[in-house]
Structures are given as C-alpha cells and as structure tokens.
Coordinates of C-alpha atoms and ligand atoms in Angstrom, one line a residue:
M1 CA -32.3 -10.3 1.4
P2 CA -29.5 -12.4 2.9
S3 CA -29.4 -12.8 6.7
S4 CA -25.6 -12.5 7.1
K5 CA -23.8 -9.2 8.0
I6 CA -24.0 -6.9 4.9
L7 CA -21.4 -4.4 4.0
K8 CA -23.0 -1.6 2.0
N9 CA -21.8 1.1 -0.4
Y10 CA -21.8 4.7 0.8
V11 CA -22.8 7.2 -1.9
A12 CA -24.0 10.8 -1.6
G13 CA -24.2 10.4 2.2
R14 CA -26.4 7.3 2.2
F15 CA -25.6 3.6 2.8
V16 CA -26.7 1.9 -0.3
D17 CA -27.5 -1.8 -1.0
T18 CA -27.5 -3.4 -4.4
E19 CA -28.9 -6.6 -5.9
N20 CA -25.5 -8.4 -6.2
Y21 CA -23.5 -9.6 -3.2
F22 CA -20.1 -11.2 -3.0
D23 CA -18.5 -13.1 -0.1
D24 CA -15.9 -11.6 2.3
I25 CA -14.1 -14.7 3.5
S26 CA -11.9 -15.1 6.6
P27 CA -8.4 -16.3 5.6
I28 CA -8.1 -17.8 9.1
D29 CA -10.7 -20.5 8.7
G30 CA -12.6 -19.9 5.5
S31 CA -15.7 -18.7 7.3
L32 CA -18.0 -16.0 5.9
V33 CA -17.2 -12.6 7.4
A34 CA -19.9 -10.7 5.6
L35 CA -21.7 -10.3 2.3
V36 CA -20.6 -7.3 0.4
S37 CA -22.9 -5.3 -1.8
E38 CA -21.3 -4.9 -5.3
A39 CA -21.7 -1.5 -6.9
D40 CA -22.8 -1.4 -10.5
D41 CA -22.0 1.2 -13.1
K42 CA -25.1 3.2 -12.2
L43 CA -24.0 3.5 -8.6
V44 CA -20.5 4.5 -9.5
D45 CA -22.1 7.1 -11.8
E46 CA -24.2 8.4 -8.8
A47 CA -21.0 8.5 -6.7
V48 CA -19.2 10.6 -9.3
S49 CA -22.2 13.0 -9.6
A50 CA -22.4 13.3 -5.8
A51 CA -18.7 14.1 -5.6
K52 CA -19.1 16.8 -8.3
E53 CA -22.0 18.3 -6.4
A54 CA -20.0 18.4 -3.2
L55 CA -17.2 20.2 -5.0
N56 CA -19.7 22.8 -6.3
G57 CA -21.3 23.1 -2.9
E58 CA -20.5 23.2 0.8
W59 CA -17.2 21.3 0.5
G60 CA -15.9 23.4 -2.3
L61 CA -16.7 26.6 -0.3
M62 CA -15.2 25.4 3.0
S63 CA -12.1 27.1 4.3
V64 CA -8.9 25.2 4.6
D65 CA -9.1 25.5 8.3
A66 CA -12.6 24.1 8.4
R67 CA -11.5 21.2 6.1
A68 CA -8.5 20.4 8.3
A69 CA -10.7 20.5 11.4
K70 CA -13.1 18.0 9.8
L71 CA -10.2 15.7 9.0
H72 CA -9.1 15.9 12.7
E73 CA -12.6 14.8 13.7
V74 CA -12.2 11.8 11.4
A75 CA -9.0 10.9 13.1
D76 CA -10.5 11.3 16.5
E77 CA -13.5 9.1 15.6
I78 CA -11.2 6.4 14.2
A79 CA -9.4 6.5 17.5
A80 CA -12.7 6.3 19.4
R81 CA -13.6 3.3 17.4
F82 CA -10.2 1.7 17.5
D83 CA -11.3 -1.7 18.7
D84 CA -13.9 -1.9 15.9
F85 CA -11.3 -1.1 13.3
V86 CA -8.9 -3.6 14.8
A87 CA -11.5 -6.4 14.8
A88 CA -12.6 -5.5 11.2
E89 CA -9.1 -5.6 9.8
I90 CA -8.3 -8.8 11.6
A91 CA -11.6 -10.4 10.4
D92 CA -10.7 -9.7 6.8
T93 CA -6.9 -10.4 6.9
G94 CA -6.1 -12.6 9.9
K95 CA -3.0 -10.6 10.5
A96 CA -1.1 -10.5 13.8
Y97 CA -2.6 -8.2 16.5
A98 CA 0.6 -6.3 17.0
Q99 CA 0.7 -5.4 13.3
V100 CA -2.9 -4.1 13.3
K101 CA -2.8 -2.4 16.7
N102 CA 0.6 -0.8 16.2
I103 CA 0.7 0.0 12.5
D104 CA -2.5 -0.5 10.4
I105 CA -5.1 1.3 12.5
P106 CA -3.0 4.0 14.3
R107 CA -1.4 4.9 10.9
G108 CA -4.9 5.1 9.4
A109 CA -5.9 7.8 12.0
A110 CA -2.4 9.4 11.8
N111 CA -2.7 9.9 8.0
F112 CA -5.8 12.2 8.6
R113 CA -4.0 14.2 11.3
F114 CA -0.8 14.5 9.4
F115 CA -2.3 15.8 6.1
A116 CA -4.8 18.1 8.0
D117 CA -1.8 19.8 9.7
L118 CA 0.3 19.8 6.5
V119 CA -2.3 21.5 4.4
L120 CA -2.5 24.4 6.9
E121 CA 1.2 25.0 6.4
Q122 CA 0.9 25.3 2.6
S123 CA 1.3 28.9 1.4
E124 CA 0.5 30.4 -2.0
A125 CA 3.6 31.7 -3.8
S126 CA 3.6 35.1 -5.4
F127 CA 6.1 36.7 -7.9
E128 CA 6.4 40.3 -8.8
M129 CA 7.5 41.0 -12.3
E130 CA 8.6 44.0 -14.3
T131 CA 6.6 45.0 -17.4
L132 CA 7.5 47.3 -20.3
D133 CA 5.1 50.0 -19.1
G134 CA 6.9 50.0 -15.8
R135 CA 3.8 49.2 -13.7
G136 CA 4.6 45.6 -13.2
A137 CA 2.4 42.6 -12.5
T138 CA 1.9 40.1 -9.7
N139 CA 1.8 36.4 -10.4
K140 CA 0.0 34.3 -7.8
I141 CA 0.1 30.5 -7.7
V142 CA -3.2 29.2 -6.4
N143 CA -3.6 25.5 -5.5
K144 CA -7.0 24.1 -6.6
P145 CA -8.2 20.6 -6.0
M146 CA -8.0 18.2 -8.9
G147 CA -11.8 17.5 -8.6
V148 CA -13.2 14.0 -8.3
V149 CA -10.5 11.5 -7.4
S150 CA -10.8 7.7 -7.8
V151 CA -9.0 5.9 -5.0
I152 CA -8.3 2.2 -5.6
S153 CA -6.5 0.3 -2.9
P154 CA -5.2 -3.2 -2.2
W155 CA -5.7 -5.8 0.6
N156 CA -2.4 -6.0 2.3
L157 CA -2.6 -2.9 4.5
P158 CA -6.2 -2.0 3.8
L159 CA -7.0 1.0 6.0
L160 CA -3.4 2.3 6.1
L161 CA -3.0 2.4 2.3
M162 CA -6.5 3.7 1.6
T163 CA -6.2 6.6 4.1
W164 CA -2.7 7.4 2.8
K165 CA -4.6 8.5 -0.3
V166 CA -8.0 9.6 1.0
A167 CA -6.5 12.0 3.7
P168 CA -4.3 14.1 1.4
A169 CA -7.0 14.1 -1.4
L170 CA -9.5 15.5 1.0
A171 CA -7.0 17.8 2.7
A172 CA -6.4 19.3 -0.8
G173 CA -10.1 19.9 -1.2
N174 CA -11.0 17.0 -3.6
A175 CA -14.0 14.7 -3.3
V176 CA -13.3 10.9 -3.5
I177 CA -14.7 7.7 -4.8
V178 CA -13.0 4.9 -2.9
K179 CA -12.9 1.2 -3.7
P180 CA -11.2 -1.1 -1.3
S181 CA -10.0 -4.5 -2.4
E182 CA -12.8 -7.0 -2.7
E183 CA -10.8 -9.1 -0.2
T184 CA -10.8 -6.4 2.5
P185 CA -14.0 -4.3 2.4
S186 CA -14.6 -4.0 6.2
T187 CA -12.4 -1.1 7.4
A188 CA -13.4 1.0 4.4
T189 CA -17.0 0.5 5.4
L190 CA -16.2 1.5 9.0
L191 CA -14.5 4.6 7.6
A192 CA -17.7 5.5 5.7
E193 CA -19.5 5.2 9.1
V194 CA -16.9 7.6 10.6
M195 CA -17.4 10.1 7.7
D196 CA -21.1 9.9 8.2
S197 CA -20.9 10.4 12.0
V198 CA -18.6 13.4 11.8
G199 CA -21.0 15.0 9.4
M200 CA -18.7 15.1 6.4
P201 CA -20.7 16.9 3.7
K202 CA -22.5 14.4 1.5
G203 CA -20.7 13.3 -1.6
V204 CA -17.2 14.2 -0.3
F205 CA -16.4 10.6 0.6
N206 CA -18.1 7.9 -1.5
L207 CA -17.4 4.2 -1.0
V208 CA -18.1 1.6 -3.7
H209 CA -17.4 -2.1 -3.3
G210 CA -16.5 -4.5 -6.1
F211 CA -13.9 -6.0 -8.2
G212 CA -11.6 -4.6 -11.0
P213 CA -12.4 -5.5 -14.6
G214 CA -16.1 -5.3 -15.5
S215 CA -16.9 -4.0 -12.0
A216 CA -16.6 -1.0 -9.8
G217 CA -12.8 -0.6 -10.3
E218 CA -13.0 -0.4 -14.0
F219 CA -16.1 1.9 -13.9
M220 CA -14.4 4.4 -11.6
V221 CA -11.3 4.6 -13.8
A222 CA -13.2 4.9 -17.1
H223 CA -15.8 7.4 -15.9
P224 CA -15.5 10.6 -17.9
N225 CA -16.1 12.9 -14.9
V226 CA -13.3 11.4 -12.8
D227 CA -10.4 13.8 -12.8
A228 CA -7.6 11.8 -11.3
I229 CA -6.8 8.2 -10.3
T230 CA -4.7 7.1 -7.4
F231 CA -4.0 3.4 -7.2
T232 CA -1.9 0.9 -5.1
G233 CA -1.7 -2.6 -6.3
E234 CA -0.1 -5.0 -8.7
S235 CA 2.0 -3.6 -11.6
K236 CA -0.1 -5.4 -14.2
T237 CA -3.2 -3.8 -12.8
G238 CA -1.5 -0.4 -13.1
T239 CA -1.0 -1.1 -16.8
A240 CA -4.7 -2.0 -17.2
I241 CA -5.7 1.2 -15.4
M242 CA -3.3 3.4 -17.3
K243 CA -4.7 2.1 -20.6
N244 CA -8.2 2.7 -19.5
A245 CA -7.4 6.3 -18.3
A246 CA -5.4 7.1 -21.4
D247 CA -8.2 8.4 -23.6
K248 CA -8.9 11.3 -21.2
L249 CA -5.2 11.6 -20.2
K250 CA -6.2 11.4 -16.6
P251 CA -3.4 11.9 -14.1
V252 CA -2.4 8.8 -12.3
S253 CA -0.4 8.1 -9.1
F254 CA 0.7 4.5 -8.9
E255 CA 2.3 2.6 -6.0
L256 CA 2.9 -0.9 -7.5
G257 CA 4.8 -4.1 -6.9
G258 CA 8.3 -4.8 -5.8
K259 CA 11.0 -7.5 -5.8
N260 CA 13.1 -5.8 -3.2
A261 CA 16.7 -6.5 -2.3
A262 CA 18.4 -6.7 1.1
I263 CA 22.2 -6.5 1.1
I264 CA 24.0 -7.8 4.2
F265 CA 27.7 -7.0 4.5
A266 CA 30.1 -9.1 6.7
D267 CA 30.7 -6.0 8.9
A268 CA 27.0 -5.7 9.8
D269 CA 25.8 -6.1 13.3
F270 CA 24.9 -9.8 12.8
E271 CA 22.1 -10.2 15.2
K272 CA 20.4 -7.0 14.1
A273 CA 20.8 -7.9 10.4
V274 CA 19.2 -11.3 11.0
A275 CA 16.3 -9.9 13.0
G276 CA 15.8 -7.1 10.5
T277 CA 15.8 -9.5 7.6
I278 CA 13.3 -11.8 9.3
R279 CA 11.1 -8.7 9.7
S280 CA 11.6 -7.5 6.1
A281 CA 11.0 -10.9 4.6
F282 CA 8.1 -12.2 6.7
S283 CA 6.2 -9.3 8.2
N284 CA 2.5 -9.4 7.4
C285 CA 3.1 -12.9 6.0
G286 CA 5.4 -11.4 3.4
Q287 CA 2.5 -9.3 2.1
V288 CA 4.1 -5.8 2.3
C289 CA 5.2 -4.3 -1.1
L290 CA 8.5 -3.4 0.6
C291 CA 9.3 -7.0 1.7
S292 CA 12.8 -8.3 0.9
E293 CA 12.4 -11.3 -1.5
R294 CA 16.0 -11.2 -2.6
V295 CA 18.6 -11.3 0.1
Y296 CA 22.3 -10.9 -0.8
V297 CA 24.8 -11.8 1.9
E298 CA 28.6 -11.2 1.7
R299 CA 30.3 -14.6 1.3
P300 CA 32.3 -14.8 4.6
I301 CA 29.1 -14.8 6.7
F302 CA 26.8 -16.5 4.1
D303 CA 26.5 -19.9 5.8
K304 CA 26.2 -18.5 9.3
F305 CA 23.6 -16.0 8.1
V306 CA 21.5 -18.6 6.3
A307 CA 21.6 -20.9 9.4
A308 CA 20.5 -18.1 11.7
L309 CA 17.8 -17.0 9.3
K310 CA 16.5 -20.6 9.2
E311 CA 16.4 -20.9 13.0
S312 CA 14.6 -17.6 13.4
A313 CA 12.1 -18.4 10.6
E314 CA 11.3 -21.7 12.2
N315 CA 10.6 -19.9 15.5
I316 CA 7.9 -17.7 13.9
K317 CA 4.6 -18.7 15.5
I318 CA 1.9 -19.1 12.8
G319 CA -1.7 -19.0 13.8
R320 CA -4.7 -17.0 14.9
P321 CA -4.2 -13.4 16.0
E322 CA -5.9 -14.1 19.3
E323 CA -3.5 -16.9 20.1
G324 CA -0.7 -14.3 19.9
A325 CA 0.7 -15.6 16.6
D326 CA 3.5 -13.6 15.0
M327 CA 2.3 -14.5 11.5
G328 CA -1.2 -14.9 10.2
P329 CA -2.4 -16.4 6.9
L330 CA -2.0 -15.2 3.4
I331 CA -5.0 -13.1 2.3
S332 CA -6.9 -16.0 0.5
R333 CA -6.8 -19.5 -0.7
R334 CA -6.4 -18.1 -4.2
H335 CA -3.4 -16.1 -3.3
R336 CA -2.0 -19.2 -1.5
E337 CA -2.3 -21.2 -4.7
K338 CA -0.2 -18.6 -6.5
V339 CA 2.5 -18.6 -3.8
L340 CA 2.5 -22.4 -3.7
S341 CA 3.0 -22.5 -7.4
Y342 CA 6.2 -20.5 -6.9
F343 CA 7.3 -23.0 -4.2
S344 CA 7.0 -25.7 -6.8
L345 CA 8.7 -23.6 -9.5
A346 CA 11.6 -22.8 -7.2
I347 CA 12.4 -26.5 -6.8
E348 CA 12.0 -27.0 -10.6
E349 CA 14.4 -24.1 -11.1
G350 CA 17.0 -25.8 -8.9
A351 CA 16.5 -24.1 -5.5
T352 CA 17.7 -25.6 -2.3
L353 CA 14.9 -25.5 0.3
V354 CA 16.4 -24.2 3.5
T355 CA 13.1 -24.2 5.4
G356 CA 9.3 -24.1 4.8
G357 CA 8.0 -24.7 1.3
S358 CA 4.6 -26.0 2.3
T359 CA 1.5 -25.3 4.3
P360 CA 1.2 -26.1 8.0
D361 CA -1.1 -28.8 9.3
F362 CA -3.0 -27.7 12.3
G363 CA -5.6 -30.4 12.6
D364 CA -8.4 -27.9 13.2
D365 CA -10.5 -25.3 11.3
R366 CA -7.4 -23.3 10.5
D367 CA -6.7 -25.9 7.8
N368 CA -9.6 -24.3 5.9
G369 CA -7.7 -21.0 6.0
A370 CA -4.8 -19.8 3.9
F371 CA -1.8 -20.3 6.2
I372 CA 1.7 -21.1 4.8
K373 CA 5.1 -21.6 6.2
P374 CA 7.9 -19.0 6.1
T375 CA 10.2 -20.2 3.3
I376 CA 13.8 -19.7 2.5
W377 CA 15.7 -20.8 -0.6
T378 CA 19.3 -20.7 -1.7
G379 CA 21.0 -21.9 -4.9
L380 CA 19.0 -20.2 -7.7
N381 CA 20.6 -18.4 -10.6
D382 CA 20.0 -14.7 -11.1
D383 CA 17.8 -15.3 -14.1
A384 CA 15.4 -17.7 -12.3
R385 CA 11.7 -16.6 -12.4
C386 CA 11.5 -17.0 -8.6
V387 CA 14.1 -14.3 -8.0
N388 CA 12.7 -11.9 -10.6
E389 CA 8.9 -12.1 -10.2
E390 CA 7.1 -10.7 -7.2
I391 CA 5.7 -13.6 -5.2
F392 CA 4.1 -11.5 -2.3
G393 CA 4.3 -14.2 0.3
P394 CA 6.6 -15.1 3.3
V395 CA 9.5 -16.1 1.1
C396 CA 13.1 -15.0 0.3
H397 CA 16.0 -16.3 -1.6
V398 CA 19.5 -15.8 -0.2
F399 CA 22.4 -15.3 -2.6
P400 CA 26.1 -15.0 -1.6
F401 CA 28.1 -12.0 -3.1
D402 CA 31.8 -11.1 -3.1
Q403 CA 32.2 -7.5 -4.3
E404 CA 30.4 -4.2 -3.7
D405 CA 30.0 -3.3 -7.4
E406 CA 28.8 -6.8 -8.1
V407 CA 26.0 -6.7 -5.5
V408 CA 24.9 -3.2 -6.5
N409 CA 24.5 -4.4 -10.1
R410 CA 22.7 -7.6 -9.2
A411 CA 20.3 -5.8 -6.8
N412 CA 19.5 -3.2 -9.5
E413 CA 19.1 -5.9 -12.2
S414 CA 15.3 -6.0 -11.7
D415 CA 12.2 -4.8 -13.5
Y416 CA 11.0 -3.4 -10.2
G417 CA 12.5 -0.6 -8.2
L418 CA 10.6 0.0 -5.0
A419 CA 12.8 -0.5 -1.9
A420 CA 16.2 -1.8 -0.6
A421 CA 17.7 -2.5 2.7
I422 CA 21.5 -2.3 3.4
W423 CA 23.0 -3.8 6.6
T424 CA 26.6 -2.6 7.4
T425 CA 28.4 -0.7 10.2
D426 CA 30.3 1.3 7.6
M427 CA 28.1 4.3 7.1
E428 CA 30.2 5.8 4.3
K429 CA 29.8 2.6 2.3
A430 CA 26.1 2.5 3.2
E431 CA 25.5 5.9 1.8
R432 CA 27.7 5.3 -1.3
I433 CA 25.6 2.2 -2.1
A434 CA 22.3 3.7 -1.2
R435 CA 22.8 6.5 -3.7
Q436 CA 23.3 3.9 -6.5
M437 CA 20.2 1.9 -5.7
E438 CA 17.5 2.2 -8.4
V439 CA 14.6 2.4 -5.9
G440 CA 12.3 5.0 -4.3
I441 CA 13.5 4.2 -0.7
C442 CA 16.6 2.6 0.7
W443 CA 17.0 1.8 4.4
V444 CA 20.3 1.4 6.1
N445 CA 20.2 -0.9 9.2
D446 CA 16.4 -0.9 9.3
W447 CA 13.3 -1.6 7.3
F448 CA 9.8 0.0 6.9
L449 CA 10.7 3.0 9.0
R450 CA 8.6 5.9 7.6
D451 CA 8.6 9.6 8.2
L452 CA 5.3 10.6 6.6
R453 CA 6.9 13.8 5.2
T454 CA 9.3 11.9 2.9
P455 CA 8.5 10.9 -0.7
F456 CA 7.3 7.3 -1.0
G457 CA 7.1 5.5 -4.3
G458 CA 9.0 3.4 -6.8
V459 CA 10.7 3.5 -10.1
K460 CA 10.4 1.1 -13.1
L461 CA 7.5 -1.3 -12.7
S462 CA 7.1 -0.2 -9.1
G463 CA 5.2 3.0 -9.7
I464 CA 4.6 6.4 -11.1
G465 CA 5.0 9.5 -8.9
R466 CA 5.6 9.9 -5.2
E467 CA 3.2 10.1 -2.2
G468 CA 4.0 11.5 1.2
G469 CA 4.0 15.0 2.7
I470 CA 4.0 17.7 0.1
H471 CA 4.4 15.2 -2.7
S472 CA 0.9 13.9 -2.0
L473 CA -0.6 17.3 -1.8
E474 CA 1.0 18.2 -5.2
F475 CA -0.6 15.2 -6.9
Y476 CA -4.0 16.1 -5.5
S477 CA -3.8 19.7 -6.4
E478 CA -3.9 21.6 -9.7
P479 CA -1.8 24.8 -9.6
L480 CA -3.4 27.8 -11.3
T481 CA -1.3 30.8 -12.1
I482 CA -3.1 34.1 -11.9
C483 CA -1.2 37.0 -13.5
L484 CA -2.5 40.4 -12.1
K485 CA -1.4 43.3 -14.3
H486 CA -1.0 46.5 -12.2
Ligands
LIG501 P1 -4.4 -5.8 -7.3 O1 -3.8 -5.0 -8.3 O2 -4.9 -7.1 -7.6 O3 -5.7 -5.0 -6.7 C1 -5.6 -3.7 -6.2 C2 -7.0 -3.0 -6.4 O4 -7.2 -2.8 -7.8 C3 -8.2 -3.8 -5.9 O5 -9.1 -2.9 -5.2 C4 -8.8 -4.4 -7.1 O6 -10.1 -4.6 -7.1 C5 -8.5 -3.2 -8.1 N1 -8.4 -3.6 -9.5 C6 -8.0 -4.8 -10.1 N2 -8.1 -4.7 -11.4 C7 -8.5 -3.5 -11.7 C8 -8.8 -2.8 -13.0 N3 -8.6 -3.4 -14.1 N4 -9.3 -1.6 -12.9 C9 -9.5 -0.9 -11.7 N5 -9.2 -1.5 -10.5 C10 -8.8 -2.8 -10.5 O7 -3.4 -5.8 -6.1 P2 -3.6 -6.6 -4.7 O8 -3.5 -8.0 -5.0 O9 -4.8 -6.1 -4.0 O10 -2.4 -6.1 -3.9 C11 -1.1 -6.7 -3.9 C12 -0.2 -5.9 -4.9 O11 -0.1 -4.6 -4.5 C13 1.2 -6.4 -4.8 O12 1.7 -6.4 -6.2 C14 2.0 -5.3 -4.0 O13 3.3 -5.2 -4.3 C15 1.2 -4.1 -4.4 N6 1.4 -3.1 -3.4 C16 2.2 -2.0 -3.7 C17 2.4 -1.0 -2.7 C18 3.2 0.1 -3.0 O14 3.2 1.1 -2.2 N7 4.1 0.2 -4.0 C19 1.7 -1.1 -1.5 C20 0.9 -2.2 -1.3 C21 0.7 -3.2 -2.3
LIG502 O1 4.3 3.5 4.8 C1 3.6 3.9 3.9 O2 3.1 5.0 3.9 C2 3.3 3.0 2.8 N1 2.8 3.6 1.7 C3 3.6 1.7 2.9 C4 3.4 0.8 1.8 C5 3.5 -0.5 2.1 C6 3.2 -1.5 1.1 O3 2.7 -2.6 1.2

C-alpha cells in the first residue's frame, strides 16, 4: 500500500481501492499530488449494477421535490467545503485563484442549485383528442429518466464541467457513473465525499478513476447496461466514443473542441476589445474550449490592435496561484509538448512571432512545471495548420480583414463551430453577423458570459446536442406518451 495521499473510486456508496495506481502530478512544479486508484472493468461493472439498483430502489421512487432538495444539500455542502474544493482544483491544475474562486467552484455548486430548481418547474403536457366513438382520449407526456448515464469529463474546468452534466442528470432522476480526467481527479473525489455526507442513496453517484482507451473511460462507454453517454473533451475522442456506443445506438451528448474566431471592427471600443480579446485568448492559460485562437481585426486598426495586444499579453503575470499570478501553467508537460510543437510549426508555416513562443525560465522548481508564455502570431495564411487545428494553449493568430462578408466567410471556414466573439459599437451589424456565424454561441462585446438557461454546444466538429437549462433536462429524460382512452 503506497504512503502518499490516495484518491479512491466511489461505487455503490463505498470508497474503493484497487491494485493499480496512477500519478496525479502538479503542473506547477511536477510534484506528486496524489496516487489515484484506477478502476478496472469489474469495478465499472459494479458501478453500473449499483446505478441500476438505485434506479429500481429508493432513488427511483423518490419524489421530484425530495430529489431537488437532495441536490440543494449537495450545493450547500460544496459551499461549506469551498476551501477544500479550491485547494484541490488548484493542486491538480495550478490555475489562477481568481478563476477557481470566482468561476470553477461557485459554478460547480450553482449547477446543482440551478437544475434542482429547474426540474421543479417542469410540467407534464397533456392533450385531449377526439375519437370516432365520441368519448375521446387523453394523451399524457411523462418524462422518465434515461437510466444509467456515463459522464466523462475533461481537465480544463474539472468540477464545473462535470457538475454541468451530473446535476441535470440527477435532477432528471438518472443514476450516474462519473469519470473525471486522469489529469484532474481531485475535485471529483471531493464531490463523492459530498454525495456520501449528504446521504445520497447508494449507487446514485458512482465515481471511477482512470484513462480512456483500455481503461475506465472505454469500459463505461461500452458497457451494455449504460443507457446514455455525456462527454466533454476532444473531438477525436468524441469519434472514438461514438464508434464504441454505436452497436447499442446509445444516445450521446457531446461538447467538443473549438477553433474560435474573434472579430474586431474598427468601430469597436478599442480598450474593451483589447481587454476582451486578452481574456478570450489567454484565460485559464488558453485552456477553455471557447478561447479565441483566430482573431480577425479590421485593417485600419490592425497594427494598433496587435501592438496593444502584445503589450497586454506581456503584462500577464505567469506563476503560482498563491503568488497572485494571472495565468498558471498548462495542464501537463505532455500537453506543453503538444503546444510547443505548434509553436515550432507556426514558424515553419511562416508566422511572425509577435510575442511569446517559448517557456519562461523561473530559476526555481516551477521550471519542473508546465508553464508557457502567452503567444501571438501574425502573417499566416488561412490554410496554415496553426490556424485550423485546435491548439488549446495561450495562443492566438491575428489576421487583418477588409470586408464584412469576407470576415464572416473566413471565420466560418473551419471544421469546428463552437463560439465566436464580435466587437463593434454598431449593434445592427453585430446582430446581422452573429446570425450568420456557424457556431453554438456568439458573443457581442464580451466573452464567456453564460446564462445557465441558454443552450450551450457546438456545430460541426464541436459537438452534438445542446446542454443548458431545459436542453440538458431533455437529453437526460426519456419522454413516454401515455394515451388514456375514455
Ligand atoms: P480528452 O478527449 O483527451 O479527454 C476527455 C475525457 O475523455 C477524459 O476523462 C479522458 O480520460 C476520456 N477519454 C479519452 N479517450 C476516451 C475513450 N476512448 N473512451 C472514453 N473516454 C475517453 O479531452 P481533454 O484533453 O481532457 O480536454 C480538452 C479538450 O476538451 C479540448 O479539445 C477542448 O476543446 C475540449 N473541451 C470542450 C468543451 C466544450 O464544451 N465544447 C469544454 C471543455 C473542453
Ligand atoms: O459555461 C458553461 O457551462 C460551459 N459548459 C463552459 C465550457 C467551457 C469549455 O471549456
């Protein structure tokens, strides 16, 4: 038995250890955060059986009010353990304090409150119809849970994106098997502790740790008794999951990658557009699926905009969260290798490096971490790989443009279609362009502003379906029509 901190699986209301462990490594300095117990296929199978039993037992019989009350207890307990969650998220990701305290953890709790309240507002529709015998019939539409839902989440906003799925799935009455990213297992383990302490019936929330192919991720997709799969991550992982789910035609909800455009018109509020673009390119070290990696600037302000972006990017303080840094590291050394390979490729493809393009040199143990400099390029052609492939780091390429139609076409010329940001003071133009964007969400004069009731998701390689508000509840529910003949 190893002596380090161990993160266990949580199955059928028990914390379970296995024989295999993998390392949870801090991207700040390469130190060991914890050893993580990897679930094997037997444990995933136990989790699925426990979930089925929960659906056939206390959880399946619980009233919507009682279910919603339980989810509020979960939110309250996350709030009560706020500092533990903050510390755990920071240990795994190294992200800035402000991001974790203001977004990741509060949104994790808010997701439970929001979907608990929303499910209480759901009503069952009923239609009266005429029949030949004149006595009529009543058609009732009843929302049933899907059943056992596999929840597979990524490392960039670990608690937020996991609870964005777990909360509506539970609100709709399902039982879940959750697998956080192997890079960020800590807050999911804390959430299991929360579920345990609020007395969530056993088997409703099951947590398994592990990887994708040949590990827990694949097992929980392929398991014949899993009824639906909800996944956030890379587009190519979505393809693998879809193939694996195809034999049983399991419903999938996919939030996938992006190569998002920001469009800045000469009439934009210059300072706000610069600050907004810095945020949309470099937040969370560029590791938000919504980040702008392609920035299009109207030619009259192009040089001034690039110069201002460079100055602001160079003022971003990189370092440890406890030092008040604005930007932490990438998630891992492995991911940094990938991002750095794009830095080299951009130069090969003919980019002009405006700033960044390398790793910082701290002269202390942070050099064992995964830090990288915010990077800006200009000068690439529209067909360069660096402006078509998702990099998922603190990097953007800035293009000049001349015409409205031209920029709309170029922004839409992408295999991805997740998000866009438009900066202009002409609101008519903004709406005209926004309506043409081939994306799931388009911001005007802002970025990453979210009302949880609105649909969220992408088109093309960026996803299948929508999450958010009623759209989430629809995915996690199976409508049943009951026709009652009078
Ligand atoms: P990833 O696809 O590598 O991994 C995501 C999860 O899938 C992890 O838990 C991983 O273990 C699991 N997984 C990997 N292969 C699997 C398989 N074959 N079967 C089952 N599970 C498998 O993604 P990541 O690197 O963790 O996250 C970054 C990516 O996520 C980026 O592409 C980003 O754009 C995307 N993302 C999208 C959104 C969105 O809402 N559209 C949000 C966040 C992140
Ligand atoms: O705001 C959200 O609910 C959401 N799903 C954000 C996704 C961010 C991607 O990295």
